Amino acid sequence: PEEIMLKGAGVVVDKKLGLVLASRSTVAQPLGDVELTFGGTVMVEATVVFIHPVHSVVLLRYDPEQVQGMGVQEARFPTTAPVMSSVEPGDSLTMVGLDYNQHAFCLSVTCNSLGSFSLVLPSPPRFRDRNLEVISLGETIRGFGGIFIDEEGAMIAY
């Protein structure tokens, strides 16, 4: 049998419970082994807790004791109403992500445009994401993806 290895970026959303948010392109289905890498060196097993049936969101769980003492931080979320509604073309955004060499990066990017994104119905029928708002960037990002953060470091988009 052929081994399929998917890689991608995830974000810790609860460090006490060991919860990580990732995309379905990183973890496509709940069967199989899932391994998370912290700090580029510590690898821990994880389990799939939830796969959203419509959006490209997966929730994973790992044992927080396995990364104890590493300074793992969880994402912070804005305390106000949806921040994305305040993003306009020309705005400068900060992106934190993972490059193809599995190194973390943080860079300033420019929002070229905002819009909806839809995919044609696949044949044969299978999962497709819907109801997405997409930020088109002025720069090319070479990596597995990441998150956008506001000036306070809170996550505003995934």
PDB file of C-alpha atoms in Angstrom:
ATOM      1  CA  PRO A   1       0.000   0.000   0.000  1.00  0.00           C
ATOM      2  CA  GLU A   2       1.101   3.535  -0.796  1.00  0.00           C
ATOM      3  CA  GLU A   3       1.844   5.784   2.168  1.00  0.00           C
ATOM      4  CA  ILE A   4       0.338   9.255   1.947  1.00  0.00           C
ATOM      5  CA  MET A   5       1.954  11.953   4.045  1.00  0.00           C
ATOM      6  CA  LEU A   6       0.241  15.328   4.318  1.00  0.00           C
ATOM      7  CA  LYS A   7       1.916  18.366   5.874  1.00  0.00           C
ATOM      8  CA  GLY A   8       0.496  21.677   6.920  1.00  0.00           C
ATOM      9  CA  ALA A   9       0.247  24.386   9.522  1.00  0.00           C
ATOM     10  CA  GLY A  10      -1.968  24.283  12.566  1.00  0.00           C
ATOM     11  CA  VAL A  11      -2.605  26.603  15.479  1.00  0.00           C
ATOM     12  CA  VAL A  12      -2.991  25.693  19.156  1.00  0.00           C
ATOM     13  CA  VAL A  13      -6.375  27.006  20.303  1.00  0.00           C
ATOM     14  CA  ASP A  14      -6.362  25.468  23.818  1.00  0.00           C
ATOM     15  CA  LYS A  15      -3.025  24.490  25.355  1.00  0.00           C
ATOM     16  CA  LYS A  16      -4.563  22.996  28.523  1.00  0.00           C
ATOM     17  CA  LEU A  17      -6.769  20.587  26.554  1.00  0.00           C
ATOM     18  CA  GLY A  18      -4.197  20.159  23.760  1.00  0.00           C
ATOM     19  CA  LEU A  19      -6.460  21.337  20.935  1.00  0.00           C
ATOM     20  CA  VAL A  20      -5.089  22.336  17.527  1.00  0.00           C
ATOM     21  CA  LEU A  21      -6.984  23.854  14.604  1.00  0.00           C
ATOM     22  CA  ALA A  22      -5.816  22.752  11.154  1.00  0.00           C
ATOM     23  CA  SER A  23      -7.223  22.512   7.630  1.00  0.00           C
ATOM     24  CA  ARG A  24      -8.654  19.504   5.827  1.00  0.00           C
ATOM     25  CA  SER A  25      -5.809  19.696   3.353  1.00  0.00           C
ATOM     26  CA  THR A  26      -3.557  18.796   6.305  1.00  0.00           C
ATOM     27  CA  VAL A  27      -5.807  16.114   7.826  1.00  0.00           C
ATOM     28  CA  ALA A  28      -8.245  14.965   5.168  1.00  0.00           C
ATOM     29  CA  GLN A  29     -10.047  12.231   7.147  1.00  0.00           C
ATOM     30  CA  PRO A  30     -10.090  10.799  10.690  1.00  0.00           C
ATOM     31  CA  LEU A  31      -8.494   7.442   9.908  1.00  0.00           C
ATOM     32  CA  GLY A  32      -4.723   7.189  10.056  1.00  0.00           C
ATOM     33  CA  ASP A  33      -1.877   8.472  12.161  1.00  0.00           C
ATOM     34  CA  VAL A  34      -1.606  12.145  12.976  1.00  0.00           C
ATOM     35  CA  GLU A  35       1.635  13.594  14.266  1.00  0.00           C
ATOM     36  CA  LEU A  36       2.267  17.175  15.373  1.00  0.00           C
ATOM     37  CA  THR A  37       5.687  18.820  15.522  1.00  0.00           C
ATOM     38  CA  PHE A  38       6.384  21.502  18.122  1.00  0.00           C
ATOM     39  CA  GLY A  39       9.398  23.771  17.866  1.00  0.00           C
ATOM     40  CA  GLY A  40      10.671  21.825  14.874  1.00  0.00           C
ATOM     41  CA  THR A  41      11.950  19.056  17.142  1.00  0.00           C
ATOM     42  CA  VAL A  42       9.311  17.481  19.391  1.00  0.00           C
ATOM     43  CA  MET A  43       6.859  15.174  17.629  1.00  0.00           C
ATOM     44  CA  VAL A  44       3.702  14.022  19.434  1.00  0.00           C
ATOM     45  CA  GLU A  45       0.785  11.866  18.368  1.00  0.00           C
ATOM     46  CA  ALA A  46      -2.616  13.471  17.963  1.00  0.00           C
ATOM     47  CA  THR A  47      -6.153  12.284  17.372  1.00  0.00           C
ATOM     48  CA  VAL A  48      -8.860  13.791  15.203  1.00  0.00           C
ATOM     49  CA  VAL A  49     -11.593  15.218  17.429  1.00  0.00           C
ATOM     50  CA  PHE A  50     -13.752  16.869  14.790  1.00  0.00           C
ATOM     51  CA  ILE A  51     -13.863  17.463  11.050  1.00  0.00           C
ATOM     52  CA  HIS A  52     -16.260  20.201   9.996  1.00  0.00           C
ATOM     53  CA  PRO A  53     -18.626  18.819   7.355  1.00  0.00           C
ATOM     54  CA  VAL A  54     -18.725  22.030   5.310  1.00  0.00           C
ATOM     55  CA  HIS A  55     -15.634  24.125   5.995  1.00  0.00           C
ATOM     56  CA  SER A  56     -11.987  23.152   5.753  1.00  0.00           C
ATOM     57  CA  VAL A  57     -11.484  22.930   9.518  1.00  0.00           C
ATOM     58  CA  VAL A  58     -10.151  20.040  11.579  1.00  0.00           C
ATOM     59  CA  LEU A  59      -9.791  19.943  15.358  1.00  0.00           C
ATOM     60  CA  LEU A  60      -6.992  17.756  16.715  1.00  0.00           C
ATOM     61  CA  ARG A  61      -6.089  16.742  20.269  1.00  0.00           C
ATOM     62  CA  TYR A  62      -2.622  16.000  21.639  1.00  0.00           C
ATOM     63  CA  ASP A  63      -1.358  15.264  25.156  1.00  0.00           C
ATOM     64  CA  PRO A  64      -0.215  18.631  26.568  1.00  0.00           C
ATOM     65  CA  GLU A  65       2.134  16.907  29.033  1.00  0.00           C
ATOM     66  CA  GLN A  66       4.314  15.815  26.102  1.00  0.00           C
ATOM     67  CA  VAL A  67       5.190  19.436  25.313  1.00  0.00           C
ATOM     68  CA  GLN A  68       5.303  20.699  28.880  1.00  0.00           C
ATOM     69  CA  GLY A  69       8.095  23.210  29.428  1.00  0.00           C
ATOM     70  CA  MET A  70       8.338  24.141  25.731  1.00  0.00           C
ATOM     71  CA  GLY A  71       6.481  27.421  26.129  1.00  0.00           C
ATOM     72  CA  VAL A  72       3.587  26.403  23.875  1.00  0.00           C
ATOM     73  CA  GLN A  73       1.166  29.312  23.538  1.00  0.00           C
ATOM     74  CA  GLU A  74      -2.415  29.254  22.360  1.00  0.00           C
ATOM     75  CA  ALA A  75      -3.948  31.576  19.801  1.00  0.00           C
ATOM     76  CA  ARG A  76      -5.781  34.586  21.086  1.00  0.00           C
ATOM     77  CA  PHE A  77      -9.011  35.677  19.444  1.00  0.00           C
ATOM     78  CA  PRO A  78     -10.366  39.228  19.128  1.00  0.00           C
ATOM     79  CA  THR A  79     -12.830  40.255  21.823  1.00  0.00           C
ATOM     80  CA  THR A  80     -14.810  42.480  19.448  1.00  0.00           C
ATOM     81  CA  ALA A  81     -17.149  41.716  16.549  1.00  0.00           C
ATOM     82  CA  PRO A  82     -15.769  40.117  13.356  1.00  0.00           C
ATOM     83  CA  VAL A  83     -12.474  41.777  12.520  1.00  0.00           C
ATOM     84  CA  MET A  84     -12.516  40.599   8.902  1.00  0.00           C
ATOM     85  CA  SER A  85     -15.343  43.042   8.186  1.00  0.00           C
ATOM     86  CA  SER A  86     -12.885  45.872   8.834  1.00  0.00           C
ATOM     87  CA  VAL A  87     -10.263  44.579   6.351  1.00  0.00           C
ATOM     88  CA  GLU A  88     -10.214  46.518   3.089  1.00  0.00           C
ATOM     89  CA  PRO A  89      -8.123  46.330  -0.085  1.00  0.00           C
ATOM     90  CA  GLY A  90      -4.802  48.058   0.444  1.00  0.00           C
ATOM     91  CA  ASP A  91      -4.643  47.184   4.158  1.00  0.00           C
ATOM     92  CA  SER A  92      -1.422  45.766   5.529  1.00  0.00           C
ATOM     93  CA  LEU A  93      -1.889  42.439   7.373  1.00  0.00           C
ATOM     94  CA  THR A  94       0.475  40.302   9.412  1.00  0.00           C
ATOM     95  CA  MET A  95       0.675  36.632   8.501  1.00  0.00           C
ATOM     96  CA  VAL A  96       2.229  33.944  10.709  1.00  0.00           C
ATOM     97  CA  GLY A  97       2.740  30.569   9.083  1.00  0.00           C
ATOM     98  CA  LEU A  98       4.921  27.638   8.182  1.00  0.00           C
ATOM     99  CA  ASP A  99       7.171  27.592   5.101  1.00  0.00           C
ATOM    100  CA  TYR A 100       7.937  24.515   2.993  1.00  0.00           C
ATOM    101  CA  ASN A 101      11.085  23.854   5.072  1.00  0.00           C
ATOM    102  CA  GLN A 102       8.821  23.695   8.143  1.00  0.00           C
ATOM    103  CA  HIS A 103      10.170  26.925   9.607  1.00  0.00           C
ATOM    104  CA  ALA A 104       7.849  29.464  11.155  1.00  0.00           C
ATOM    105  CA  PHE A 105       7.604  32.861   9.478  1.00  0.00           C
ATOM    106  CA  CYS A 106       5.969  36.182  10.207  1.00  0.00           C
ATOM    107  CA  LEU A 107       5.588  38.756   7.458  1.00  0.00           C
ATOM    108  CA  SER A 108       3.632  41.777   6.433  1.00  0.00           C
ATOM    109  CA  VAL A 109       1.362  41.279   3.424  1.00  0.00           C
ATOM    110  CA  THR A 110      -1.018  43.540   1.524  1.00  0.00           C
ATOM    111  CA  CYS A 111      -4.706  42.806   0.955  1.00  0.00           C
ATOM    112  CA  ASN A 112      -5.327  43.217  -2.789  1.00  0.00           C
ATOM    113  CA  SER A 113      -9.009  42.321  -2.672  1.00  0.00           C
ATOM    114  CA  LEU A 114     -11.710  40.521  -0.707  1.00  0.00           C
ATOM    115  CA  GLY A 115     -14.285  38.250  -2.217  1.00  0.00           C
ATOM    116  CA  SER A 116     -16.292  35.102  -2.043  1.00  0.00           C
ATOM    117  CA  PHE A 117     -14.861  31.833  -3.217  1.00  0.00           C
ATOM    118  CA  SER A 118     -16.761  28.891  -4.608  1.00  0.00           C
ATOM    119  CA  LEU A 119     -15.738  25.572  -6.061  1.00  0.00           C
ATOM    120  CA  VAL A 120     -17.534  23.682  -8.811  1.00  0.00           C
ATOM    121  CA  LEU A 121     -19.327  20.499  -7.824  1.00  0.00           C
ATOM    122  CA  PRO A 122     -16.720  17.729  -8.032  1.00  0.00           C
ATOM    123  CA  SER A 123     -17.313  14.548  -9.947  1.00  0.00           C
ATOM    124  CA  PRO A 124     -17.662  12.094  -8.316  1.00  0.00           C
ATOM    125  CA  PRO A 125     -19.353  14.055  -5.504  1.00  0.00           C
ATOM    126  CA  ARG A 126     -17.119  14.644  -2.485  1.00  0.00           C
ATOM    127  CA  PHE A 127     -16.321  17.314   0.077  1.00  0.00           C
ATOM    128  CA  ARG A 128     -16.060  20.891  -1.126  1.00  0.00           C
ATOM    129  CA  ASP A 129     -15.767  23.991   0.987  1.00  0.00           C
ATOM    130  CA  ARG A 130     -18.511  26.635   0.754  1.00  0.00           C
ATOM    131  CA  ASN A 131     -19.365  30.051   2.177  1.00  0.00           C
ATOM    132  CA  LEU A 132     -15.781  31.247   2.172  1.00  0.00           C
ATOM    133  CA  GLU A 133     -14.447  34.763   2.303  1.00  0.00           C
ATOM    134  CA  VAL A 134     -11.066  35.017   0.608  1.00  0.00           C
ATOM    135  CA  ILE A 135      -8.281  37.550   1.008  1.00  0.00           C
ATOM    136  CA  SER A 136      -6.274  38.002  -2.185  1.00  0.00           C
ATOM    137  CA  LEU A 137      -2.715  39.024  -1.331  1.00  0.00           C
ATOM    138  CA  GLY A 138      -0.252  41.183  -3.222  1.00  0.00           C
ATOM    139  CA  GLU A 139       2.573  38.803  -2.312  1.00  0.00           C
ATOM    140  CA  THR A 140       3.132  35.135  -3.097  1.00  0.00           C
ATOM    141  CA  ILE A 141       3.323  33.025   0.056  1.00  0.00           C
ATOM    142  CA  ARG A 142       5.550  29.987  -0.280  1.00  0.00           C
ATOM    143  CA  GLY A 143       4.449  27.694   2.488  1.00  0.00           C
ATOM    144  CA  PHE A 144       1.822  25.485   4.058  1.00  0.00           C
ATOM    145  CA  GLY A 145      -0.339  28.385   5.141  1.00  0.00           C
ATOM    146  CA  GLY A 146      -0.955  30.063   8.442  1.00  0.00           C
ATOM    147  CA  ILE A 147      -3.039  32.694  10.162  1.00  0.00           C
ATOM    148  CA  PHE A 148      -3.555  36.442   9.978  1.00  0.00           C
ATOM    149  CA  ILE A 149      -3.180  38.362  13.217  1.00  0.00           C
ATOM    150  CA  ASP A 150      -4.145  41.875  14.290  1.00  0.00           C
ATOM    151  CA  GLU A 151      -1.922  44.487  15.956  1.00  0.00           C
ATOM    152  CA  GLU A 152      -2.508  42.837  19.355  1.00  0.00           C
ATOM    153  CA  GLY A 153      -1.478  39.400  18.046  1.00  0.00           C
ATOM    154  CA  ALA A 154      -5.040  38.025  18.036  1.00  0.00           C
ATOM    155  CA  MET A 155      -6.026  35.646  15.228  1.00  0.00           C
ATOM    156  CA  ILE A 156      -8.396  37.287  12.734  1.00  0.00           C
ATOM    157  CA  ALA A 157      -8.386  34.798   9.856  1.00  0.00           C
ATOM    158  CA  TYR A 158      -7.262  31.246   9.089  1.00  0.00           C
TER     159      TYR A 158
END
